[in-house]
Amino acid sequence: RYLGCTELSDLSMGSQQQRAFTLGLAALLGDGIYNFGELLMHPILESLRNTENQWLIDTLYAFNSGNVETFFSLKTYWGSQSDLANNEQRLKEKLQLLCLMEMVFTRPANHRQMTFWEISHQAKVPVDEVEMLVMKALSAGLVKGSIDEVDHKVHMTWVQPRVMDLQQVSFMKQRLEAWCADVKNISILVEDHAHEVLG
């Protein structure tokens, strides 16, 4: 709220950087925070770009996209920050939930069935822990769906809405364009075969 009411030009660069850093840490460590889009779009984060704390922006983007590999590739940076280093396991669990959310988001609505192996591979979690990960996501209200323990599959029907970054908006645009093309093809098919049905 404070940043929504304060002009950045009223803050010194040092003050902007300090607030951006604190907000970034709070978002990463905060319980129940699974939406980083608003923070990533806020201009105050630009105060950290091309500084020694650029890694925090990169880490926030890794969380927003559920990218476990990028997060661990940045460990040399965030590992030196005591609050993050002391909460590594908690951060990893949060990131794995975000990874599952991103997997559901990036799939078309008619193709949201995933195997335990796919989730394990993407979220970097052992296969025997996938079911627990999915149950955590379901109980936290991050996704809706069902688990098929026999076939080791998960079917998702919904993912919690989030503020999207530009890459996610671009992906959504591609999906909408594909959907429009499918609708157009079906309407042409119906037109071509309508006389057979009505005739």
C-alpha positions as a printed Julia matrix, in Angstrom:
199×3 Matrix{Float64}:
   0.0     0.0     0.0
   2.83    2.35    0.89
   4.31    2.12   -2.61
   0.91    2.71   -4.16
   0.68    6.07   -2.4
   4.29    7.21   -2.7
   6.01    8.66   -5.75
   9.32    6.92   -6.39
  10.83   10.27   -7.29
  10.3    11.29   -3.64
  12.64    8.49   -2.51
  16.4     8.5    -2.87
  17.97    5.73   -4.96
  19.39    4.16   -1.8
  15.96    4.2    -0.16
  14.37    2.67   -3.26
  16.96   -0.1    -3.32
  16.5    -0.84    0.38
  12.72   -1.01    0.05
  12.91   -3.12   -3.11
  15.28   -5.56   -1.39
  13.07   -5.8     1.71
   9.93   -6.31   -0.39
  11.64   -9.01   -2.44
  12.72  -10.91    0.67
   9.26  -10.53    2.22
   7.62  -11.93   -0.93
   9.96  -14.92   -1.07
   9.69  -15.74    2.63
   6.05  -14.78    3.17
   3.62  -17.56    4.02
   0.8   -17.91    1.51
   2.36  -15.6    -1.08
   2.27  -17.36   -4.44
   1.76  -14.34   -6.68
   4.8   -12.25   -7.56
   3.4   -10.52  -10.64
   2.46   -7.22   -9.01
   5.85   -6.88   -7.35
   7.69   -7.8   -10.55
   5.77   -5.12  -12.46
   6.44   -2.42   -9.86
   9.07    0.11  -10.98
  10.83    0.04   -7.59
  12.45   -3.28   -8.53
  14.27   -1.51  -11.34
  16.38    0.18   -8.65
  18.07   -3.2    -8.11
  18.78   -3.84  -11.8
  22.49   -3.84  -12.7
  23.49   -3.73   -9.04
  25.0    -6.34   -6.75
  21.41   -7.3    -5.83
  20.24   -8.01   -9.39
  20.1   -11.66   -8.29
  16.99  -10.87   -6.21
  15.06   -9.81   -9.33
  16.23  -12.98  -11.1
  15.19  -15.08   -8.09
  11.73  -13.46   -8.02
  11.3   -14.22  -11.73
  12.38  -17.83  -11.11
   9.71  -18.12   -8.42
   7.06  -16.46  -10.56
   7.66  -18.96  -13.36
   8.23  -21.92  -11.03
  11.73  -22.46  -12.43
  13.53  -24.69   -9.91
  16.73  -24.95  -11.97
  17.17  -21.19  -12.23
  16.6   -20.81   -8.49
  19.36  -23.28   -7.66
  21.69  -21.79  -10.29
  21.44  -18.52   -8.3
  22.31  -20.2    -5.0
  25.73  -18.59   -4.85
  23.91  -15.25   -4.52
  20.86  -15.98   -2.39
  22.83  -18.48   -0.3
  24.89  -15.61    1.08
  21.74  -13.85    2.34
  21.17  -15.31    5.81
  17.35  -15.11    5.84
  17.1   -17.0     2.56
  19.88  -19.48    3.35
  18.26  -20.35    6.7
  14.94  -21.02    4.96
  16.23  -22.97    1.95
  13.93  -25.96    2.49
  10.87  -23.74    2.91
  11.8   -21.79   -0.23
  12.28  -25.03   -2.17
   8.85  -26.31   -1.12
   7.21  -23.01   -2.07
   8.98  -23.02   -5.43
   7.86  -26.59   -6.13
   4.25  -25.53   -5.52
   4.74  -22.61   -7.91
   6.26  -25.01  -10.44
   3.15  -27.2   -10.26
   0.94  -24.12  -10.7
   2.95  -23.05  -13.75
   2.71  -26.54  -15.23
  -1.09  -26.4   -14.93
  -1.21  -22.83  -16.27
   0.85  -23.57  -19.36
  -1.25  -26.55  -20.42
  -4.43  -26.2   -22.46
  -7.61  -26.72  -20.43
  -8.31  -29.97  -22.28
  -4.83  -31.39  -21.59
  -4.21  -30.96  -17.89
  -3.48  -34.56  -17.04
   0.09  -35.02  -15.83
   2.02  -38.05  -14.74
   3.84  -38.2   -11.42
   7.07  -38.49  -13.42
   6.4   -35.26  -15.35
   5.79  -33.38  -12.12
   8.81  -35.0   -10.48
  11.05  -34.05  -13.4
   9.87  -30.44  -13.61
   9.59  -29.68   -9.88
  12.76  -31.61   -8.97
  10.96  -33.67   -6.34
  11.29  -37.46   -5.9
   8.45  -39.38   -7.58
   7.31  -40.79   -4.25
   6.82  -37.23   -2.94
   4.74  -35.96   -5.89
   1.45  -37.0    -4.33
   2.25  -35.0    -1.16
   3.2   -31.96   -3.27
  -0.11  -32.13   -5.15
  -2.06  -32.58   -1.91
  -0.36  -29.48   -0.46
  -1.31  -27.49   -3.57
  -4.9   -28.76   -3.4
  -5.26  -28.0     0.32
  -3.76  -24.51   -0.1
  -6.33  -23.75   -2.84
  -3.65  -23.2    -5.46
  -5.11  -25.79   -7.83
  -8.2   -27.97   -8.12
  -8.23  -31.46   -9.47
  -7.82  -35.1    -8.56
  -5.08  -37.65   -8.0
  -5.14  -41.1    -9.61
  -2.87  -43.12   -7.33
  -3.25  -46.3    -9.36
  -2.03  -44.84  -12.67
   0.24  -42.26  -10.97
  -1.47  -39.37  -12.73
  -2.93  -36.03  -11.71
  -5.82  -34.31  -13.47
  -6.09  -30.57  -12.85
  -9.2   -28.55  -13.6
  -8.24  -25.1   -12.25
  -5.25  -23.04  -11.16
  -5.36  -19.97   -8.91
  -5.34  -16.77  -11.0
  -2.16  -14.72  -10.78
  -0.83  -11.47  -12.13
   1.17  -12.51  -15.17
   4.57  -11.24  -16.24
   5.17  -10.3   -19.89
   6.39  -13.78  -20.84
   3.23  -15.35  -19.39
   1.07  -12.78  -21.2
   2.84  -13.65  -24.45
   2.18  -17.35  -23.82
  -1.5   -16.61  -23.09
  -1.72  -14.65  -26.36
  -0.4   -17.67  -28.27
  -2.95  -19.95  -26.59
  -5.8   -17.55  -27.43
  -4.65  -17.35  -31.05
  -4.58  -21.17  -31.25
  -8.04  -21.33  -29.67
  -9.4   -18.77  -32.18
  -7.94  -20.81  -35.05
  -9.6   -23.96  -33.67
 -12.96  -22.19  -33.38
 -12.64  -20.89  -36.94
 -11.82  -24.37  -38.25
 -14.8   -25.87  -36.45
 -17.16  -23.2   -37.79
 -15.92  -23.88  -41.34
 -16.4   -27.61  -40.78
 -19.96  -27.03  -39.52
 -20.73  -24.79  -42.51
 -19.37  -27.39  -44.95
 -21.35  -30.25  -43.41
 -24.51  -28.42  -42.31
 -26.44  -29.46  -45.4
 -25.77  -33.14  -44.58
 -27.18  -32.71  -41.09
 -30.12  -30.55  -42.15
 -30.76  -32.25  -45.48
